[in-house]
mmCIF file of C-alpha atoms in Angstrom:
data_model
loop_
_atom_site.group_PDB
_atom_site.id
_atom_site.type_symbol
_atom_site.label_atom_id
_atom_site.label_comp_id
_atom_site.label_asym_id
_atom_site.label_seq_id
_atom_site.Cartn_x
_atom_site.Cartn_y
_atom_site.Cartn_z
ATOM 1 C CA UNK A 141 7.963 17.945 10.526
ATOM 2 C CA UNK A 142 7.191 15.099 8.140
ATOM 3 C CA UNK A 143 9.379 13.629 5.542
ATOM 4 C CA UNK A 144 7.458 10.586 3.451
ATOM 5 C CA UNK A 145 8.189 9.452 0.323
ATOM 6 C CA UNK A 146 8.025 5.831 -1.855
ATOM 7 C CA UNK A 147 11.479 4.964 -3.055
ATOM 8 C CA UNK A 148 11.301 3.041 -5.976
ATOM 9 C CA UNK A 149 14.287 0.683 -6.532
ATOM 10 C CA UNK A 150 16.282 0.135 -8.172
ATOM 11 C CA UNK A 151 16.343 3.855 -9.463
ATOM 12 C CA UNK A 152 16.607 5.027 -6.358
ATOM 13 C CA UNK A 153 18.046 3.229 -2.547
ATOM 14 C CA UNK A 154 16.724 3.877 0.864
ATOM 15 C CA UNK A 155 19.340 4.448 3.561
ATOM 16 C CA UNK A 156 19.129 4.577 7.177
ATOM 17 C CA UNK A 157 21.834 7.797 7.251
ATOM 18 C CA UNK A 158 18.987 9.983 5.224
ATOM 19 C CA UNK A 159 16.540 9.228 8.519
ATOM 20 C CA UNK A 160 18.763 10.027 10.759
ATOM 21 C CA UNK A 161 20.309 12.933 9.306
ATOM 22 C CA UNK A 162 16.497 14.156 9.062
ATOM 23 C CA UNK A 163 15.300 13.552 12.523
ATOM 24 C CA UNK A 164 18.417 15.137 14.023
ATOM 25 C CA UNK A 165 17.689 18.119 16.386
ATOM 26 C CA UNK A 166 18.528 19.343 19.962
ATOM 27 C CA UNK A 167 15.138 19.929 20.281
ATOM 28 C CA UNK A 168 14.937 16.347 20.980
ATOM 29 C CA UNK A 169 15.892 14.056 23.828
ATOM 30 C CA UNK A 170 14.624 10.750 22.632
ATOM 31 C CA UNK A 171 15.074 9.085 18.945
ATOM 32 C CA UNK A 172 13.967 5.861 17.507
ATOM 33 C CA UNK A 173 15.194 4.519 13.558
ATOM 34 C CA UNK A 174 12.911 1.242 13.164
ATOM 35 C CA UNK A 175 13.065 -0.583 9.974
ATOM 36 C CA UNK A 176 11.678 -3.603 8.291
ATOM 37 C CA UNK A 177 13.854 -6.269 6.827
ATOM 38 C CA UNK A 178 12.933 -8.864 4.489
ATOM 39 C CA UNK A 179 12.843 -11.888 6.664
ATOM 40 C CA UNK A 180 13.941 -15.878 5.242
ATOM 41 C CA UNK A 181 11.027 -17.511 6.003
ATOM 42 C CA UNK A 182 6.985 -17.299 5.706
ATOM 43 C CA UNK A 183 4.540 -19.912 6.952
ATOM 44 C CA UNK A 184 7.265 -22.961 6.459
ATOM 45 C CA UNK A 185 8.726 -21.473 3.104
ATOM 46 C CA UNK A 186 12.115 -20.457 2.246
ATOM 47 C CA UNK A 187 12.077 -16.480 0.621
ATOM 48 C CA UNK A 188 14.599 -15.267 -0.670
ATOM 49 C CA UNK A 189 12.567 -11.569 -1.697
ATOM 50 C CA UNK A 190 9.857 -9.679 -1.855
ATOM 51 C CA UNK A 191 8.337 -7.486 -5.074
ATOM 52 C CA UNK A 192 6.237 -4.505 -3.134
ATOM 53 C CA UNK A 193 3.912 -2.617 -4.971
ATOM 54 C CA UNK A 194 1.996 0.920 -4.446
ATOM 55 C CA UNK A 195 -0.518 2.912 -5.459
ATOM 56 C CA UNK A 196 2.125 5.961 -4.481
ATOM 57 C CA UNK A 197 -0.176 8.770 -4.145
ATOM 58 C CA UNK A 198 -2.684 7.046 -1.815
ATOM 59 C CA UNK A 199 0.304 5.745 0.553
ATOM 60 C CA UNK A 200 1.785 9.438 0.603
ATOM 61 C CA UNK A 201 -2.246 10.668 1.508
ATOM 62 C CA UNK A 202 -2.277 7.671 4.084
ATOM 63 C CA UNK A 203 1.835 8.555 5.731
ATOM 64 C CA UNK A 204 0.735 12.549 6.056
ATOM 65 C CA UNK A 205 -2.598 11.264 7.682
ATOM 66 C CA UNK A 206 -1.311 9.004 10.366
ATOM 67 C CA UNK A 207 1.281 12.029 11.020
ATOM 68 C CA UNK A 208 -1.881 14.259 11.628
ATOM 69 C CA UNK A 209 -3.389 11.939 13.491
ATOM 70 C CA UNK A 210 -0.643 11.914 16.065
ATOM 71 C CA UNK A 211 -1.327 15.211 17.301
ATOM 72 C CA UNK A 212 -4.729 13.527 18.117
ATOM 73 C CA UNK A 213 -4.758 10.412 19.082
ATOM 74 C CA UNK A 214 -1.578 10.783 20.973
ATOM 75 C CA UNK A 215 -0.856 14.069 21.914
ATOM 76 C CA UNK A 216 2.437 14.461 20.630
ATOM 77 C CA UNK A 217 2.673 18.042 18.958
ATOM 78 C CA UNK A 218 6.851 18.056 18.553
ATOM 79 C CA UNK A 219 7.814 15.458 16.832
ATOM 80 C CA UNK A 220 9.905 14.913 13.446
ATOM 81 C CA UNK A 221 9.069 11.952 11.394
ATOM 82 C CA UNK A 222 10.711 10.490 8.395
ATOM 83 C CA UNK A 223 9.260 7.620 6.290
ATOM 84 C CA UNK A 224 10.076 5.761 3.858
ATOM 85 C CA UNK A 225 8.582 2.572 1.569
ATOM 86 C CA UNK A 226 10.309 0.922 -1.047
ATOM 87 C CA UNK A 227 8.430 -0.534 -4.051
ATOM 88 C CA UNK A 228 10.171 -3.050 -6.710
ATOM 89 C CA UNK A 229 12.410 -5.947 -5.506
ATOM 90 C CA UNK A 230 13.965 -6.345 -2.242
ATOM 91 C CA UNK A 231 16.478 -8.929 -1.547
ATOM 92 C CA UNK A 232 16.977 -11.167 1.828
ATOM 93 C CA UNK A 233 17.776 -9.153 4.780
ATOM 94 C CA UNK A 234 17.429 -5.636 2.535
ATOM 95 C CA UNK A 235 15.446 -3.082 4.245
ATOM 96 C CA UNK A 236 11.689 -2.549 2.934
ATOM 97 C CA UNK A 237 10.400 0.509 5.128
ATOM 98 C CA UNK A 238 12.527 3.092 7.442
ATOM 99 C CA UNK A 239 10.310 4.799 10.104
ATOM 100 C CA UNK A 240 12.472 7.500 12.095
ATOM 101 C CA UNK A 241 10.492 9.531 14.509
ATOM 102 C CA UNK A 242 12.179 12.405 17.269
ATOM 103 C CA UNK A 243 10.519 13.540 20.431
ATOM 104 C CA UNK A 244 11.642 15.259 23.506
ATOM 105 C CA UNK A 245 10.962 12.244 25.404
ATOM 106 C CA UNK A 246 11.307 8.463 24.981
ATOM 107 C CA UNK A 247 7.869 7.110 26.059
ATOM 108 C CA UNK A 248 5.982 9.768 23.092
ATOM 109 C CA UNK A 249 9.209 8.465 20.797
ATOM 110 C CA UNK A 250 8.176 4.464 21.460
ATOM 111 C CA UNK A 251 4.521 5.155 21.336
ATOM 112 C CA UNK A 252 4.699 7.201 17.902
ATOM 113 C CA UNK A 253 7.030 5.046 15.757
ATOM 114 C CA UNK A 254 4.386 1.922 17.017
ATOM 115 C CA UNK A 255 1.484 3.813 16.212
ATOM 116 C CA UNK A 256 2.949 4.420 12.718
ATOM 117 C CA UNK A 257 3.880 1.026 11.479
ATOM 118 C CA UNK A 258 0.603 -0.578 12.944
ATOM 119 C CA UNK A 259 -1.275 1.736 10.960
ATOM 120 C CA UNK A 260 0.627 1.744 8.197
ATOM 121 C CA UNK A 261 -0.424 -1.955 7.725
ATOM 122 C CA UNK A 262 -3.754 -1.435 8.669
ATOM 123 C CA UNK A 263 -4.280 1.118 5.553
ATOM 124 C CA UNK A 264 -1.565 2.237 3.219
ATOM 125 C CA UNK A 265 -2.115 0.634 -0.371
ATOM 126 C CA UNK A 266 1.068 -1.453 -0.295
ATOM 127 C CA UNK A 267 1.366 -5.434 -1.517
ATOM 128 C CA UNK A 268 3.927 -8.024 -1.545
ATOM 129 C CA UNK A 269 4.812 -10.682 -3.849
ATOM 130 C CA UNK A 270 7.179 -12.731 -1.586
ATOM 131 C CA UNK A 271 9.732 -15.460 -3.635
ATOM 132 C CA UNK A 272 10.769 -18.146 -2.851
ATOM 133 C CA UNK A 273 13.884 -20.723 -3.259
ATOM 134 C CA UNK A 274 11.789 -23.126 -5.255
ATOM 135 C CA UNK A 275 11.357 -20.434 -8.097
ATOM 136 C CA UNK A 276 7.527 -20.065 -6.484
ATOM 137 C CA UNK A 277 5.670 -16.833 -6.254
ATOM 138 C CA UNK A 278 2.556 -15.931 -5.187
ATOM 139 C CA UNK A 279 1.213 -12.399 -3.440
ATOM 140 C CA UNK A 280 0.896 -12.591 0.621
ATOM 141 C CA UNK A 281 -2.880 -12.021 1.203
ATOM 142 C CA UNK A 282 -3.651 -8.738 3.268
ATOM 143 C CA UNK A 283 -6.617 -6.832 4.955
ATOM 144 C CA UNK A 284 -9.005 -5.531 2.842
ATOM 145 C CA UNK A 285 -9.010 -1.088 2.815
ATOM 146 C CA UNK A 286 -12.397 -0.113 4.771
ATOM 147 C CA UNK A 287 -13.844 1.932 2.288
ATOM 148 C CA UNK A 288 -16.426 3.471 5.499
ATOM 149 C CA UNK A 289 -13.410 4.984 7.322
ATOM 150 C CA UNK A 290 -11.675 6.122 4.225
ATOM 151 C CA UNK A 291 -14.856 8.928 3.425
ATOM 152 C CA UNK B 281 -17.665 4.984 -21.130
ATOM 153 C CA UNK B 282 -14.313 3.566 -21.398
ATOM 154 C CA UNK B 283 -12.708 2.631 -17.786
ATOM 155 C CA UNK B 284 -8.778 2.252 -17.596
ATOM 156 C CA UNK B 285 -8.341 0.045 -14.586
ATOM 157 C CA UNK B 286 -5.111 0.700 -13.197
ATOM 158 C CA UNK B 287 -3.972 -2.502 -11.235
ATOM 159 C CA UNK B 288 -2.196 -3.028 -8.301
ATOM 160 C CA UNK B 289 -1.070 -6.277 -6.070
ATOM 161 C CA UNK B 290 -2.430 -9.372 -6.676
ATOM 162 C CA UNK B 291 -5.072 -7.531 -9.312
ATOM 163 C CA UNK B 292 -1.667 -7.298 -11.991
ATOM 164 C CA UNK B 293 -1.991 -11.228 -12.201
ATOM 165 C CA UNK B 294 -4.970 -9.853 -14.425
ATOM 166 C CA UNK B 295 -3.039 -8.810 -17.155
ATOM 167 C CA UNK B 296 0.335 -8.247 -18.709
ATOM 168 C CA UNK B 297 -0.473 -4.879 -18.688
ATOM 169 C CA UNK B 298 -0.301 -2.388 -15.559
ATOM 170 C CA UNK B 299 -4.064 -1.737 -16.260
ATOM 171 C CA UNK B 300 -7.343 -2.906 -18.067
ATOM 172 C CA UNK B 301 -9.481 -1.145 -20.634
ATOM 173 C CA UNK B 302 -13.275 -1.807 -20.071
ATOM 174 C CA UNK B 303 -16.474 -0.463 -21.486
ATOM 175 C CA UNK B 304 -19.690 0.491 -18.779
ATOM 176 C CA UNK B 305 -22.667 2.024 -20.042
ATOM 177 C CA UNK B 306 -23.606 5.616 -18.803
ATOM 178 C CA UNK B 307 -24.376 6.304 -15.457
ATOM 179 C CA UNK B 308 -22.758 3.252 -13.903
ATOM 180 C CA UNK B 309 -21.551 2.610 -10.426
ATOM 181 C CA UNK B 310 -18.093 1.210 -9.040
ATOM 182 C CA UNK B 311 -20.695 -1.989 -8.109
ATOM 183 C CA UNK B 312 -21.172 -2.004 -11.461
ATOM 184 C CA UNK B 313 -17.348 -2.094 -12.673
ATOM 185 C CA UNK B 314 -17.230 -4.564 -10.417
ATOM 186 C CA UNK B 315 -19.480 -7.044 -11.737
ATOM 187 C CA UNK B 316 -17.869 -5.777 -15.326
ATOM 188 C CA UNK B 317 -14.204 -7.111 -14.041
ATOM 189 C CA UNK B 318 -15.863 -10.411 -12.521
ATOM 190 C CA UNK B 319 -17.303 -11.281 -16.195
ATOM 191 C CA UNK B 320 -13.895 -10.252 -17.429
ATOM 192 C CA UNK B 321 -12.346 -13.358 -15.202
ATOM 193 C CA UNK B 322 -15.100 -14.859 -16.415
ATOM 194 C CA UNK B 323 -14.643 -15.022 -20.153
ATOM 195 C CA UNK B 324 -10.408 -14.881 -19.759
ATOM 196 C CA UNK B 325 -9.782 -17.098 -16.606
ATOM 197 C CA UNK B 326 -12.369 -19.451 -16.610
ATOM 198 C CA UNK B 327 -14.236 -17.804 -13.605
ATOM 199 C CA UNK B 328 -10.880 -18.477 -11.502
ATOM 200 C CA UNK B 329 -12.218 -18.009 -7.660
ATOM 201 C CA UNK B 330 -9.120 -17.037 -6.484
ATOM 202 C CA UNK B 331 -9.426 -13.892 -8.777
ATOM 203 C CA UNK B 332 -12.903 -13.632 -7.753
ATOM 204 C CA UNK B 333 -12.211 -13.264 -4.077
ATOM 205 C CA UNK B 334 -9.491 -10.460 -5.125
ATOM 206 C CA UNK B 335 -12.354 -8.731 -7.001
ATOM 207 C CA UNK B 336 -14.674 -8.850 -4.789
ATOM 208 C CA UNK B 337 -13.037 -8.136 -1.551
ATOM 209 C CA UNK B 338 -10.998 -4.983 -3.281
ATOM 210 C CA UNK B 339 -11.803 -1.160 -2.599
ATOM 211 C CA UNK B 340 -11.480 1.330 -5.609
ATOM 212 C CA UNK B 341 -9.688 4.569 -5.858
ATOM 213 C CA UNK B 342 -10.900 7.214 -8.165
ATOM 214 C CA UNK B 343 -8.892 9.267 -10.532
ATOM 215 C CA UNK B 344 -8.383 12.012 -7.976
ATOM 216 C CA UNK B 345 -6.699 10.116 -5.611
ATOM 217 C CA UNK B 346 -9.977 9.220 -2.807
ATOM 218 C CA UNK B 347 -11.007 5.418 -1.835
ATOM 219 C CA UNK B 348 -14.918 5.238 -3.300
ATOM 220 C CA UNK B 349 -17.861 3.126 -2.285
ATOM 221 C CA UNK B 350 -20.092 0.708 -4.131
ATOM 222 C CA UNK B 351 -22.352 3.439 -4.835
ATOM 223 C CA UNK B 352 -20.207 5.942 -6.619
ATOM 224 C CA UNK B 353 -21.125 7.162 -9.894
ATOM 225 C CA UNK B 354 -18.503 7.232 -12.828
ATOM 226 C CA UNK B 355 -19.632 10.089 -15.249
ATOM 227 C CA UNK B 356 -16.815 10.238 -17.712
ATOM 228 C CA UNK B 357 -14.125 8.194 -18.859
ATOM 229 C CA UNK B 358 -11.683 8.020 -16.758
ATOM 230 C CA UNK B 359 -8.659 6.312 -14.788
ATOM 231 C CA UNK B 360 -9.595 3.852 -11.502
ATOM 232 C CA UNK B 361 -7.414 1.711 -9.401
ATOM 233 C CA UNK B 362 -8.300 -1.344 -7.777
ATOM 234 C CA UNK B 363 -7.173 -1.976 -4.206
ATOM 235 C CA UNK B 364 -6.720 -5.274 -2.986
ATOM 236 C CA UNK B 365 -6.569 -6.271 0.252
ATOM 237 C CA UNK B 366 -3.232 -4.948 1.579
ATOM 238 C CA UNK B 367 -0.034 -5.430 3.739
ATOM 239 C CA UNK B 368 2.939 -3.759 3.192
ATOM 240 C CA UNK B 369 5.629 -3.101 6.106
#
């Protein structure tokens, strides 16, 4: 079971009761709510946010891929996942990206939720402008999509 | 054929806009929108390298959502996205 969706602030918030409520199930022995914070500093500057962007329909394609892929790469058939992204501005300490993943046991619980954010930055169309206290901007350079892997 | 170029990450310092309207001849590739938006930083940004490096190192994605190579052919006018390098988390 897969929930993934792009929550794009400040219409809309993204809330760590949401995952939870969605992962819940006594099918489950072992759950794990990670999520990504915007963090004060970057390479010796002060930030005080981040502006994500998204091309939304390739990061949904990308979320329900890595979910599939699971089943795969690391045998783990029950499972409930819930993701999340946020795209606008997020302030200091605000939370950028909820993953929430349930398994029966722990070690399939760990090894999912890392599998998921690792590839999430390895491949879903998502950039960030950080800010800083200076009034500076500039967009944090990333890894560049492999177009090969993506056909 | 008229190209809207949807922009995304560092490509939006590009433009005010979300996106770019360019003209390609018939038959032409994604290489060849490439080398299109390279002599649009050309003529507007004073071949800036920085957006050069964007450009060149970017993937595209065509109107029906799938990440193209080089070599695709763009047969109609239609919507593309450039994909910069990327890192989200």
């Amino acid at each position: 079971m897969l929930h993934a969706k792009i929550i794009d602030l400040p219409k809309e918030k993204i809330n760590l009761e949401k995952a939870e409520s969605f992962i819940s199930s006594s099918k489950f022995g072992a759950s794990i709510v990670f999520y990504g914070t915007v963090r004060e500093d970057n390479e010796e500057k002060k930030v005080t946010g981040i502006t994500y962007d998204s091309h939304d329909e390739l990061v949904i394609k990308s979320f329900k891929e890595i979910y599939d892929e699971a089943d795969k790469k690391l045998n783990i058939k029950e499972k409930s996942v819930f993701i999340e992204h946020v795209k606008g501005y997020v302030g200091l300490g605000e939370i950028s990206i909820i993953i929430a993943v349930a398994c029966p046991h722990r070690s399939e619980a760990y090894d999912l939720s890392r599998y998921i954010i690792e590839e999430i930055k390895k491949r879903s169309p998502i950039w960030k402008k950080e800010h800083y206290i200076n009034k500076d901007s500039q967009w944090l350079k990333g890894n560049p999509i492999n177009v090969n892997e993506n056909n | 054929m008229k190209i809207k170029l949807e922009l995304f990450g560092a490509s939006k310092d590009l433009s005010d806009k979300d996106f770019l309207e360019l003209k390609l001849s018939s038959n032409s590739s994604i290489s060849d929108l490439r080398n299109e938006i390279i002599n649009y930083v050309d003529k507007n940004f004073k071949g800036n390298k920085d957006f050069k490096k964007i450009i060149e190192t970017s993937a595209f994605c065509s109107e029906n959502n799938n990440i193209v190579s080089d070599s695709y052919k763009i047969t109609k006018d239609q919507k593309i996205g450039i994909i910069p390098p990327i890192g989200g988390g």
